[in-house]
GROMACS .gro file of C-alpha atoms in nm:
model
  296
    1MET     CA    1   3.353   5.521   2.947
    2GLU     CA    2   3.159   5.248   3.129
    3GLN     CA    3   2.835   5.401   3.003
    4ALA     CA    4   2.965   5.388   2.642
    5LYS     CA    5   3.062   5.021   2.687
    6SER     CA    6   2.717   4.945   2.828
    7LYS     CA    7   2.546   5.112   2.531
    8THR     CA    8   2.771   4.922   2.285
    9LEU     CA    9   2.701   4.592   2.462
   10LYS     CA   10   2.327   4.664   2.458
   11ILE     CA   11   2.334   4.740   2.082
   12ILE     CA   12   2.534   4.422   2.006
   13THR     CA   13   2.301   4.209   2.221
   14THR     CA   14   1.994   4.364   2.061
   15ASN     CA   15   2.136   4.310   1.712
   16THR     CA   16   2.235   3.952   1.794
   17ASN     CA   17   1.886   3.875   1.923
   18PHE     CA   18   1.733   4.040   1.617
   19ILE     CA   19   1.959   3.843   1.378
   20GLY     CA   20   1.876   3.525   1.569
   21ARG     CA   21   1.503   3.589   1.535
   22VAL     CA   22   1.541   3.668   1.163
   23ALA     CA   23   1.745   3.349   1.110
   24THR     CA   24   1.480   3.144   1.291
   25THR     CA   25   1.202   3.307   1.086
   26ILE     CA   26   1.386   3.240   0.759
   27ARG     CA   27   1.453   2.880   0.867
   28ASN     CA   28   1.084   2.835   0.955
   29ILE     CA   29   0.988   2.962   0.609
   30LEU     CA   30   1.253   2.766   0.417
   31VAL     CA   31   1.204   2.427   0.588
   32PRO     CA   32   0.841   2.380   0.475
   33THR     CA   33   0.932   2.519   0.128
   34LYS     CA   34   1.218   2.273   0.096
   35ILE     CA   35   0.992   1.989   0.215
   36GLY     CA   36   0.729   2.090  -0.040
   37MET     CA   37   0.984   2.102  -0.323
   38ASN     CA   38   1.126   1.762  -0.230
   39SER     CA   39   0.778   1.609  -0.201
   40PHE     CA   40   0.695   1.745  -0.547
   41LEU     CA   41   1.021   1.603  -0.687
   42ILE     CA   42   0.952   1.259  -0.532
   43SER     CA   43   0.598   1.255  -0.678
   44MET     CA   44   0.734   1.345  -1.021
   45LYS     CA   45   1.009   1.080  -1.010
   46ARG     CA   46   0.764   0.820  -0.871
   47ARG     CA   47   0.530   0.877  -1.166
   48ALA     CA   48   0.822   0.851  -1.411
   49TYR     CA   49   0.930   0.523  -1.245
   50ILE     CA   50   0.577   0.374  -1.269
   51LYS     CA   51   0.554   0.481  -1.635
   52ALA     CA   52   0.896   0.328  -1.715
   53ASP     CA   53   0.788   0.001  -1.551
   54LYS     CA   54   0.467  -0.010  -1.759
   55ILE     CA   55   0.668   0.043  -2.080
   56LEU     CA   56   0.919  -0.224  -1.977
   57GLU     CA   57   0.636  -0.474  -1.919
   58LYS     CA   58   0.489  -0.399  -2.262
   59VAL     CA   59   0.815  -0.443  -2.458
   60LYS     CA   60   0.911  -0.772  -2.287
   61GLU     CA   61   0.719  -0.956  -2.560
   62VAL     CA   62   0.859  -0.739  -2.843
   63PRO     CA   63   1.100  -0.929  -3.076
   64SER     CA   64   1.341  -0.633  -3.102
   65LYS     CA   65   1.630  -0.682  -2.858
   66SER     CA   66   1.746  -0.319  -2.890
   67GLN     CA   67   1.394  -0.196  -2.801
   68ARG     CA   68   1.389  -0.415  -2.489
   69GLU     CA   69   1.737  -0.301  -2.386
   70GLU     CA   70   1.642   0.066  -2.431
   71ALA     CA   71   1.326   0.022  -2.221
   72GLU     CA   72   1.531  -0.150  -1.949
   73ARG     CA   73   1.793   0.127  -1.958
   74LYS     CA   74   1.523   0.394  -1.917
   75TYR     CA   75   1.360   0.194  -1.636
   76ASN     CA   76   1.692   0.170  -1.446
   77ILE     CA   77   1.749   0.546  -1.483
   78ALA     CA   78   1.394   0.624  -1.365
   79TYR     CA   79   1.433   0.391  -1.065
   80GLU     CA   80   1.770   0.541  -0.965
   81GLU     CA   81   1.637   0.897  -0.995
   82TYR     CA   82   1.333   0.803  -0.783
   83LEU     CA   83   1.557   0.664  -0.507
   84GLU     CA   84   1.784   0.970  -0.526
   85ALA     CA   85   1.481   1.198  -0.480
   86ILE     CA   86   1.381   1.011  -0.161
   87ASP     CA   87   1.743   1.020  -0.041
   88LYS     CA   88   1.752   1.397  -0.098
   89TYR     CA   89   1.425   1.430   0.098
   90ILE     CA   90   1.594   1.263   0.398
   91MET     CA   91   1.909   1.475   0.381
   92ASP     CA   92   1.729   1.806   0.319
   93SER     CA   93   1.382   1.786   0.469
   94ILE     CA   94   1.389   1.529   0.748
   95TYR     CA   95   1.732   1.640   0.872
   96ALA     CA   96   1.610   2.003   0.876
   97LYS     CA   97   1.290   1.905   1.060
   98VAL     CA   98   1.484   1.708   1.323
   99ARG     CA   99   1.718   2.006   1.376
  100THR     CA  100   1.426   2.247   1.420
  101ASP     CA  101   1.236   1.999   1.639
  102ARG     CA  102   0.951   1.967   1.387
  103ALA     CA  103   0.999   1.600   1.302
  104THR     CA  104   0.740   1.331   1.370
  105LYS     CA  105   0.829   1.001   1.539
  106ILE     CA  106   0.837   0.830   1.197
  107GLU     CA  107   1.080   1.094   1.064
  108LYS     CA  108   1.308   1.078   1.371
  109LYS     CA  109   1.324   0.698   1.344
  110ALA     CA  110   1.381   0.723   0.968
  111LEU     CA  111   1.685   0.948   1.015
  112ALA     CA  112   1.831   0.718   1.283
  113ASP     CA  113   1.776   0.411   1.061
  114TYR     CA  114   1.925   0.594   0.763
  115TYR     CA  115   2.253   0.661   0.946
  116LYS     CA  116   2.258   0.305   1.083
  117ILE     CA  117   2.229   0.156   0.732
  118ASN     CA  118   2.504   0.384   0.597
  119THR     CA  119   2.755   0.268   0.861
  120ASN     CA  120   2.760  -0.075   0.691
  121LYS     CA  121   2.848   0.062   0.345
  122SER     CA  122   3.223  -0.007   0.342
  123GLU     CA  123   3.213  -0.347   0.517
  124GLN     CA  124   2.922  -0.518   0.338
  125TYR     CA  125   2.832  -0.319   0.026
  126GLU     CA  126   2.578  -0.569  -0.116
  127GLU     CA  127   2.389  -0.585   0.214
  128TYR     CA  128   2.402  -0.204   0.240
  129LYS     CA  129   2.274  -0.162  -0.118
  130ASN     CA  130   1.975  -0.392  -0.060
  131LYS     CA  131   1.890  -0.250   0.283
  132LYS     CA  132   1.909   0.108   0.160
  133GLN     CA  133   1.671   0.036  -0.129
  134LEU     CA  134   1.428  -0.138   0.109
  135PHE     CA  135   1.448   0.158   0.346
  136LEU     CA  136   1.399   0.432   0.084
  137LEU     CA  137   1.107   0.257  -0.089
  138SER     CA  138   0.943   0.180   0.245
  139LEU     CA  139   0.985   0.539   0.367
  140ASP     CA  140   0.815   0.684   0.060
  141TYR     CA  141   0.527   0.435   0.092
  142LYS     CA  142   0.479   0.507   0.465
  143VAL     CA  143   0.495   0.886   0.421
  144LEU     CA  144   0.242   0.862   0.136
  145LYS     CA  145   0.012   0.644   0.346
  146ALA     CA  146   0.042   0.873   0.650
  147SER     CA  147  -0.055   1.173   0.434
  148GLY     CA  148  -0.405   1.029   0.391
  149LYS     CA  149  -0.386   1.056   0.012
  150LYS     CA  150  -0.530   0.773  -0.196
  151ILE     CA  151  -0.252   0.533  -0.294
  152ASP     CA  152  -0.237   0.442  -0.662
  153GLU     CA  153  -0.301   0.066  -0.705
  154LYS     CA  154  -0.032   0.027  -0.970
  155TYR     CA  155   0.223   0.200  -0.747
  156GLU     CA  156   0.135  -0.022  -0.449
  157GLU     CA  157   0.160  -0.336  -0.662
  158LEU     CA  158   0.497  -0.226  -0.803
  159TYR     CA  159   0.617  -0.138  -0.451
  160ALA     CA  160   0.530  -0.487  -0.321
  161LEU     CA  161   0.694  -0.661  -0.619
  162LYS     CA  162   1.012  -0.453  -0.594
  163GLU     CA  163   1.045  -0.498  -0.218
  164THR     CA  164   0.993  -0.876  -0.255
  165LYS     CA  165   1.268  -0.891  -0.516
  166ILE     CA  166   1.508  -0.695  -0.294
  167TYR     CA  167   1.431  -0.913   0.011
  168ARG     CA  168   1.515  -1.218  -0.203
  169ASN     CA  169   1.848  -1.061  -0.301
  170LEU     CA  170   1.924  -0.971   0.061
  171LEU     CA  171   1.849  -1.323   0.190
  172LYS     CA  172   2.053  -1.474  -0.095
  173ASN     CA  173   2.344  -1.250   0.006
  174TYR     CA  174   2.318  -1.379   0.365
  175SER     CA  175   2.313  -1.740   0.240
  176VAL     CA  176   2.625  -1.689   0.025
  177ARG     CA  177   2.813  -1.531   0.317
  178LEU     CA  178   2.717  -1.814   0.552
  179ALA     CA  179   2.849  -2.071   0.301
  180ASP     CA  180   3.201  -1.921   0.309
  181ASN     CA  181   3.349  -2.073   0.627
  182ARG     CA  182   3.697  -1.932   0.557
  183LEU     CA  183   3.595  -1.567   0.577
  184ILE     CA  184   3.341  -1.560   0.857
  185SER     CA  185   3.365  -1.611   1.234
  186ASN     CA  186   3.101  -1.787   1.445
  187GLU     CA  187   3.010  -1.454   1.603
  188LYS     CA  188   2.944  -1.297   1.263
  189LYS     CA  189   2.752  -1.606   1.153
  190ASN     CA  190   2.520  -1.572   1.451
  191GLY     CA  191   2.468  -1.208   1.358
  192ILE     CA  192   2.371  -1.307   1.002
  193TYR     CA  193   2.121  -1.566   1.130
  194MET     CA  194   1.962  -1.297   1.346
  195GLU     CA  195   1.938  -1.073   1.038
  196ILE     CA  196   1.766  -1.357   0.848
  197PHE     CA  197   1.503  -1.392   1.123
  198ARG     CA  198   1.455  -1.013   1.133
  199SER     CA  199   1.422  -0.985   0.754
  200LEU     CA  200   1.170  -1.271   0.734
  201ALA     CA  201   0.954  -1.122   1.012
  202GLU     CA  202   0.971  -0.777   0.851
  203TYR     CA  203   0.872  -0.913   0.510
  204VAL     CA  204   0.576  -1.117   0.640
  205LYS     CA  205   0.447  -0.819   0.838
  206GLU     CA  206   0.501  -0.533   0.593
  207ILE     CA  207   0.516  -0.669   0.236
  208LEU     CA  208   0.345  -1.009   0.216
  209PRO     CA  209  -0.007  -0.865   0.277
  210LEU     CA  210   0.044  -0.628  -0.019
  211GLU     CA  211   0.187  -0.908  -0.234
  212MET     CA  212  -0.119  -1.122  -0.158
  213LYS     CA  213  -0.356  -0.831  -0.223
  214HIS     CA  214  -0.219  -0.765  -0.573
  215SER     CA  215  -0.131  -1.124  -0.672
  216LYS     CA  216  -0.294  -1.215  -1.005
  217VAL     CA  217  -0.296  -1.587  -0.917
  218ASN     CA  218  -0.371  -1.759  -0.587
  219LYS     CA  219  -0.011  -1.867  -0.529
  220TYR     CA  220  -0.040  -1.828  -0.151
  221GLY     CA  221  -0.341  -2.059  -0.107
  222LYS     CA  222  -0.132  -2.348   0.028
  223ILE     CA  223   0.022  -2.139   0.305
  224GLN     CA  224  -0.279  -1.919   0.387
  225GLY     CA  225  -0.350  -2.119   0.705
  226GLU     CA  226   0.006  -2.074   0.832
  227ILE     CA  227   0.001  -1.703   0.745
  228ASP     CA  228  -0.324  -1.656   0.942
  229LYS     CA  229  -0.180  -1.851   1.236
  230TYR     CA  230   0.139  -1.644   1.232
  231ASN     CA  231  -0.062  -1.320   1.230
  232SER     CA  232  -0.282  -1.441   1.519
  233TYR     CA  233   0.007  -1.395   1.765
  234LEU     CA  234  -0.046  -1.043   1.896
  235GLY     CA  235   0.078  -0.834   2.188
  236LYS     CA  236   0.343  -0.946   2.435
  237LEU     CA  237   0.431  -1.312   2.373
  238ASP     CA  238   0.573  -1.567   2.617
  239GLU     CA  239   0.860  -1.801   2.522
  240LYS     CA  240   0.632  -2.078   2.393
  241ASP     CA  241   0.441  -1.836   2.169
  242ASN     CA  242   0.765  -1.684   2.040
  243LEU     CA  243   0.900  -2.031   1.965
  244GLU     CA  244   0.587  -2.142   1.780
  245ARG     CA  245   0.571  -1.816   1.585
  246THR     CA  246   0.937  -1.847   1.478
  247ILE     CA  247   0.882  -2.208   1.365
  248ILE     CA  248   0.585  -2.096   1.154
  249LEU     CA  249   0.800  -1.814   1.010
  250LEU     CA  250   1.070  -2.060   0.902
  251ASN     CA  251   0.812  -2.294   0.750
  252LEU     CA  252   0.674  -1.999   0.552
  253SER     CA  253   1.024  -1.907   0.431
  254ARG     CA  254   1.055  -2.245   0.258
  255THR     CA  255   0.772  -2.140   0.025
  256LEU     CA  256   0.831  -1.765   0.008
  257PHE     CA  257   1.210  -1.773  -0.043
  258THR     CA  258   1.281  -2.117  -0.192
  259HIS     CA  259   1.572  -1.999  -0.410
  260SER     CA  260   1.713  -1.740  -0.169
  261LEU     CA  261   1.739  -1.958   0.142
  262PRO     CA  262   1.879  -2.306   0.064
  263MET     CA  263   1.766  -2.596   0.282
  264PRO     CA  264   2.098  -2.615   0.478
  265VAL     CA  265   2.051  -2.250   0.586
  266ILE     CA  266   1.692  -2.312   0.699
  267GLU     CA  267   1.799  -2.627   0.886
  268GLU     CA  268   2.069  -2.428   1.064
  269CYS     CA  269   1.808  -2.165   1.152
  270PHE     CA  270   1.601  -2.441   1.314
  271ARG     CA  271   1.908  -2.556   1.509
  272LYS     CA  272   1.961  -2.200   1.632
  273ILE     CA  273   1.602  -2.191   1.758
  274ILE     CA  274   1.640  -2.528   1.935
  275LYS     CA  275   1.956  -2.405   2.106
  276ARG     CA  276   1.797  -2.075   2.206
  277TYR     CA  277   1.472  -2.224   2.335
  278LYS     CA  278   1.600  -2.567   2.443
  279ASN     CA  279   1.375  -2.614   2.750
  280THR     CA  280   1.079  -2.445   2.586
  281PHE     CA  281   1.131  -2.656   2.274
  282ASN     CA  282   1.104  -2.983   2.471
  283GLU     CA  283   0.791  -2.859   2.649
  284TYR     CA  284   0.647  -2.742   2.318
  285TYR     CA  285   0.680  -3.085   2.155
  286LYS     CA  286   0.538  -3.262   2.462
  287TRP     CA  287   0.240  -3.026   2.438
  288LYS     CA  288   0.203  -3.095   2.063
  289LYS     CA  289   0.217  -3.470   2.127
  290ARG     CA  290  -0.051  -3.452   2.400
  291LYS     CA  291  -0.268  -3.239   2.172
  292SER     CA  292  -0.228  -3.493   1.890
  293ILE     CA  293  -0.328  -3.785   2.118
  294LEU     CA  294  -0.637  -3.597   2.242
  295ASN     CA  295  -0.744  -3.520   1.883
  296ASP     CA  296  -0.712  -3.886   1.771
   0.00000   0.00000   0.00000
């Protein structure tokens, strides 16, 4: 009897191990296939989106209102389908790669950021909508760049323009929320100001260089010196460097986001910096004054 049980147990264990190995093998085959299919779908939808944008640009000067509206409708559909393809890539491919421990650092971070953005959906839908678009567009661009493939110039230009537009909408949303004193606590206000600083720094680092690269006119000539100075701060910064860099960032925002960040919001941002770096701020201005006297 015991011998029969032992044989049965051995067969079950062997079968379980075999099924486990088969499941792993199938998973290892399906994951790359799924990734390949999703990558192909994204490429297809990206091309359709670029094409729809080109058509939209052409018909902007066309007298026919119905023709313009139709081109805009097709552009919106192409853009939505492109974003949905990237979203599907995250849910299918990246999630599968994280589960099977095949994900890169970029992919692991992407999945974590994706879930973080989605937690804000019910509370602040406009912020969620803008952040999710920024995230999806940025992910596709970074994955494409990491692949080593040549990036299409038109796509890169369109990416920079679209991201800039979304950042403007996001910052405008923050400004509107800050203006409504009845619905927002001081704690939440402070959180929004931190998001403004984060968004500005992110934009200047990731998108502004691409915007400048593809700009048809030299609209950044007046602030080129400040941009170069901002980018000169590298590595681990002390308090004085952080303060100076943040001041430069806010000065840049007055040109880059004139209509998204009203002057009262920028002034309040300056006050937040003064409060945060009070001692450093006093030392900073003493240093600036001494430097000015020496240069005279």
